[in-house]
Short mmCIF file of C-alpha atoms in Angstrom, two decimals:
data_model
loop_
_atom_site.label_atom_id
_atom_site.label_comp_id
_atom_site.label_asym_id
_atom_site.label_seq_id
_atom_site.Cartn_x
_atom_site.Cartn_y
_atom_site.Cartn_z
CA UNK B 1 59.78 98.87 121.43
CA UNK B 2 62.35 96.62 119.78
CA UNK B 3 64.31 97.81 116.79
CA UNK B 4 63.42 96.13 113.49
CA UNK B 5 66.53 94.53 112.03
CA UNK B 6 67.14 93.68 108.41
CA UNK B 7 64.88 90.67 107.69
CA UNK B 8 66.64 87.45 106.72
CA UNK B 9 64.54 87.38 103.54
CA UNK B 10 65.90 90.78 102.44
CA UNK B 11 69.19 89.98 100.74
CA UNK B 12 69.89 93.58 99.75
CA UNK B 13 68.63 96.74 101.40
CA UNK B 14 69.54 100.44 101.37
CA UNK B 15 69.60 102.29 104.68
CA UNK B 16 69.85 106.03 105.20
CA UNK B 17 72.32 107.34 107.76
CA UNK B 18 74.59 105.63 110.25
CA UNK B 19 71.97 105.47 112.98
CA UNK B 20 69.61 103.41 110.79
CA UNK B 21 72.50 101.26 109.55
CA UNK B 22 73.56 100.36 113.07
CA UNK B 23 70.02 99.94 114.41
CA UNK B 24 68.88 97.65 111.61
CA UNK B 25 72.10 96.02 110.42
CA UNK B 26 74.60 96.42 113.26
CA UNK B 27 74.42 92.69 113.99
CA UNK B 28 75.79 91.97 110.51
CA UNK B 29 79.13 93.56 111.48
CA UNK B 30 79.90 90.68 113.85
CA UNK B 31 82.75 88.92 112.04
CA UNK B 32 83.89 85.45 113.03
CA UNK B 33 86.60 84.82 110.44
CA UNK B 34 87.50 88.03 108.60
CA UNK B 35 86.62 91.72 108.66
CA UNK B 36 87.83 93.68 105.62
CA UNK B 37 87.46 97.39 105.04
CA UNK B 38 88.45 99.69 102.18
CA UNK B 39 88.12 103.47 102.47
CA UNK B 40 89.60 106.70 101.19
CA UNK B 41 90.62 107.93 104.63
CA UNK B 42 89.93 107.47 108.33
CA UNK B 43 86.96 109.84 108.38
CA UNK B 44 84.40 107.10 107.80
CA UNK B 45 82.27 106.89 110.92
CA UNK B 46 80.66 109.88 112.59
CA UNK B 47 78.51 107.97 115.08
CA UNK B 48 80.53 107.78 118.33
CA UNK B 49 81.19 104.53 120.11
CA UNK B 50 80.21 101.94 117.51
CA UNK B 51 83.68 101.29 116.08
CA UNK B 52 85.14 101.15 119.57
CA UNK B 53 82.43 98.66 120.57
CA UNK B 54 83.29 96.41 117.63
CA UNK B 55 87.00 96.50 118.49
CA UNK B 56 86.33 95.68 122.14
CA UNK B 57 84.07 92.76 121.26
CA UNK B 58 86.59 91.48 118.72
CA UNK B 59 89.43 91.51 121.26
CA UNK B 60 87.29 89.62 123.77
CA UNK B 61 86.71 86.74 121.34
CA UNK B 62 88.64 83.54 121.96
CA UNK B 63 89.58 83.34 118.29
CA UNK B 64 89.46 86.88 116.97
CA UNK B 65 88.85 87.28 113.22
CA UNK B 66 91.54 88.48 110.86
CA UNK B 67 91.21 92.18 110.12
CA UNK B 68 92.35 93.84 106.90
CA UNK B 69 92.18 97.55 106.18
CA UNK B 70 92.90 99.21 102.86
CA UNK B 71 93.24 102.98 102.55
CA UNK B 72 94.23 105.69 100.11
CA UNK B 73 97.28 107.82 101.02
CA UNK B 74 94.85 110.44 102.40
CA UNK B 75 94.68 108.25 105.51
CA UNK B 76 98.24 109.40 106.27
CA UNK B 77 97.54 113.08 105.66
CA UNK B 78 97.98 114.12 109.30
CA UNK B 79 100.33 113.16 112.08
CA UNK B 80 97.45 111.96 114.24
CA UNK B 81 96.00 109.72 111.53
CA UNK B 82 99.40 108.23 110.73
CA UNK B 83 100.01 107.45 114.40
CA UNK B 84 96.57 105.83 114.55
CA UNK B 85 97.35 103.56 111.61
CA UNK B 86 100.68 102.58 113.16
CA UNK B 87 98.88 101.68 116.39
CA UNK B 88 96.33 99.66 114.42
CA UNK B 89 99.09 97.77 112.59
CA UNK B 90 100.92 97.05 115.86
CA UNK B 91 97.68 95.60 117.23
CA UNK B 92 97.77 92.94 114.49
CA UNK B 93 95.61 94.49 111.79
CA UNK B 94 96.92 94.09 108.23
CA UNK B 95 97.05 97.57 106.69
CA UNK B 96 97.80 98.40 103.07
CA UNK B 97 97.86 101.65 101.12
CA UNK B 98 96.35 101.87 97.64
CA UNK B 99 97.26 104.76 95.34
CA UNK B 100 94.27 104.17 93.05
CA UNK B 101 91.07 105.96 94.16
CA UNK B 102 88.88 103.90 96.49
CA UNK B 103 85.11 104.27 97.00
CA UNK B 104 83.77 106.04 100.07
CA UNK B 105 83.79 102.84 102.08
CA UNK B 106 83.39 99.13 101.48
CA UNK B 107 83.14 96.60 104.29
CA UNK B 108 83.07 92.83 103.84
CA UNK B 109 82.24 90.58 106.80
CA UNK B 110 83.20 86.90 106.61
CA UNK B 111 82.80 87.06 102.83
CA UNK B 112 79.02 86.79 103.34
CA UNK B 113 77.95 90.42 103.76
CA UNK B 114 79.11 93.54 101.92
CA UNK B 115 78.26 97.04 103.15
CA UNK B 116 78.74 99.78 100.56
CA UNK B 117 78.70 103.43 101.57
CA UNK B 118 77.60 106.13 99.18
CA UNK B 119 78.64 109.80 99.04
CA UNK B 120 77.18 112.21 101.62
CA UNK B 121 74.02 114.00 100.51
CA UNK B 122 72.87 116.87 102.70
CA UNK B 123 75.25 115.52 105.32
CA UNK B 124 73.79 111.99 105.28
CA UNK B 125 75.11 108.88 103.56
CA UNK B 126 73.21 105.89 102.25
CA UNK B 127 74.48 102.39 102.95
CA UNK B 128 73.63 99.40 100.78
CA UNK B 129 73.75 96.13 102.68
CA UNK B 130 74.35 93.29 100.22
CA UNK B 131 73.86 89.60 100.99
CA UNK B 132 73.25 88.19 97.52
CA UNK B 133 76.02 85.55 97.32
CA UNK B 134 76.97 86.31 93.71
CA UNK B 135 77.23 90.05 94.30
CA UNK B 136 79.22 89.57 97.51
CA UNK B 137 81.63 87.28 95.66
CA UNK B 138 82.13 90.01 93.07
CA UNK B 139 82.85 92.62 95.74
CA UNK B 140 85.28 90.23 97.47
CA UNK B 141 87.06 89.55 94.17
CA UNK B 142 87.49 93.26 93.42
CA UNK B 143 88.66 93.98 96.95
CA UNK B 144 91.18 91.15 96.82
CA UNK B 145 92.57 92.29 93.47
CA UNK B 146 93.03 95.82 94.82
CA UNK B 147 94.61 94.47 98.00
CA UNK B 148 97.12 92.40 96.03
CA UNK B 149 98.23 95.48 94.06
CA UNK B 150 98.61 97.68 97.14
CA UNK B 151 101.63 98.25 99.37
CA UNK B 152 102.02 97.24 102.98
CA UNK B 153 101.87 100.22 105.31
CA UNK B 154 105.55 99.84 106.26
CA UNK B 155 106.65 99.68 102.62
CA UNK B 156 104.57 102.72 101.66
CA UNK B 157 106.04 104.74 104.52
CA UNK B 158 109.66 103.67 104.06
CA UNK B 159 110.86 106.53 101.84
CA UNK B 160 108.12 108.97 102.69
CA UNK B 161 108.33 111.83 105.19
CA UNK B 162 105.55 111.75 107.80
CA UNK B 163 103.14 114.67 107.95
CA UNK B 164 104.54 116.32 111.07
CA UNK B 165 102.84 119.20 112.82
CA UNK B 166 104.68 122.49 113.32
CA UNK B 167 105.15 121.57 116.96
CA UNK B 168 106.76 118.25 116.03
CA UNK B 169 109.13 120.00 113.65
CA UNK B 170 110.13 122.41 116.42
CA UNK B 171 110.81 119.46 118.71
CA UNK B 172 112.96 117.85 116.03
CA UNK B 173 115.02 121.03 115.67
CA UNK B 174 115.52 121.22 119.44
CA UNK B 175 116.65 117.60 119.45
CA UNK B 176 119.08 118.37 116.62
CA UNK B 177 120.42 121.36 118.60
CA UNK B 178 121.16 119.06 121.51
CA UNK B 179 118.94 120.80 124.08
CA UNK B 180 118.30 118.88 127.26
CA UNK B 181 114.71 117.77 127.78
CA UNK B 182 114.06 120.21 130.61
CA UNK B 183 115.27 123.20 128.60
CA UNK B 184 113.40 122.12 125.46
CA UNK B 185 110.17 121.62 127.40
CA UNK B 186 110.45 125.08 128.94
CA UNK B 187 111.09 126.67 125.56
CA UNK B 188 107.98 125.00 124.15
CA UNK B 189 105.85 125.81 127.20
CA UNK B 190 104.97 122.21 127.97
CA UNK B 191 105.56 119.86 130.86
CA UNK B 192 108.57 117.56 130.83
CA UNK B 193 106.28 114.54 130.72
CA UNK B 194 104.39 115.90 127.71
CA UNK B 195 107.63 116.77 125.93
CA UNK B 196 109.03 113.26 126.39
CA UNK B 197 105.76 111.74 125.20
CA UNK B 198 105.86 113.89 122.09
CA UNK B 199 109.47 112.88 121.44
CA UNK B 200 108.46 109.21 121.69
CA UNK B 201 105.63 109.79 119.21
CA UNK B 202 108.01 111.44 116.74
CA UNK B 203 110.47 108.56 117.04
CA UNK B 204 107.63 106.19 116.17
CA UNK B 205 106.66 108.21 113.11
CA UNK B 206 110.29 108.20 111.95
CA UNK B 207 110.69 104.46 112.60
CA UNK B 208 113.62 105.34 114.86
CA UNK B 209 114.73 103.41 117.92
CA UNK B 210 116.79 106.29 119.31
CA UNK B 211 117.00 110.05 119.11
CA UNK B 212 120.20 109.70 117.11
CA UNK B 213 118.40 107.56 114.53
CA UNK B 214 115.54 110.05 114.48
CA UNK B 215 118.01 112.83 113.68
CA UNK B 216 119.48 110.84 110.80
CA UNK B 217 116.05 110.03 109.41
CA UNK B 218 114.95 113.65 109.73
CA UNK B 219 117.98 114.78 107.72
CA UNK B 220 117.40 112.07 105.09
CA UNK B 221 113.78 113.12 104.68
CA UNK B 222 114.52 116.84 104.61
CA UNK B 223 112.53 117.56 107.76
CA UNK B 224 115.16 119.86 109.24
CA UNK B 225 115.61 122.07 106.20
#
């Protein structure tokens, strides 16, 4: 039996849960010119696979749409999430950080569809899919105004210490002590390959091109205290 999608005559509809959203309105996520998203943090989608599918399809397009993502500082609360945002930015996505509170999630596709997420209730969120042109224009205007007042990811991170894990801090101290990689890896109980990968990840978080630069940045940011 085929899944009933959102009828073209229904300009605005509220759907309950991610499964219903994707079943009935997943086709509306297919951007051709621009995909914009604003959210408090990265914990926005619980349904596995859908975001990855969108990214894969977008990369396969001959002329991929511009992608903009706006987050609160909570999106940088962990080392893993910060590394993810850096990877996203390196892939060509424009990322900005907004210090004013953002709603749970707002998505705008090609300035023709807005998808507004509500707060979780009993573990389930409601999503309002909006296609009324006047309302979508209003959402786009508010999103653009917030975007213009927000900082680029690189600027926001410039004088801010990354949220390193305890393991990363131990690695930094071993680097500062001048331990060779083999000895440091043994002390931490990890393989040499894993240790060197972790060092590379820390250098990325510190915007350092060398271990020497990483040491200087760590001292500047008080990470070795």
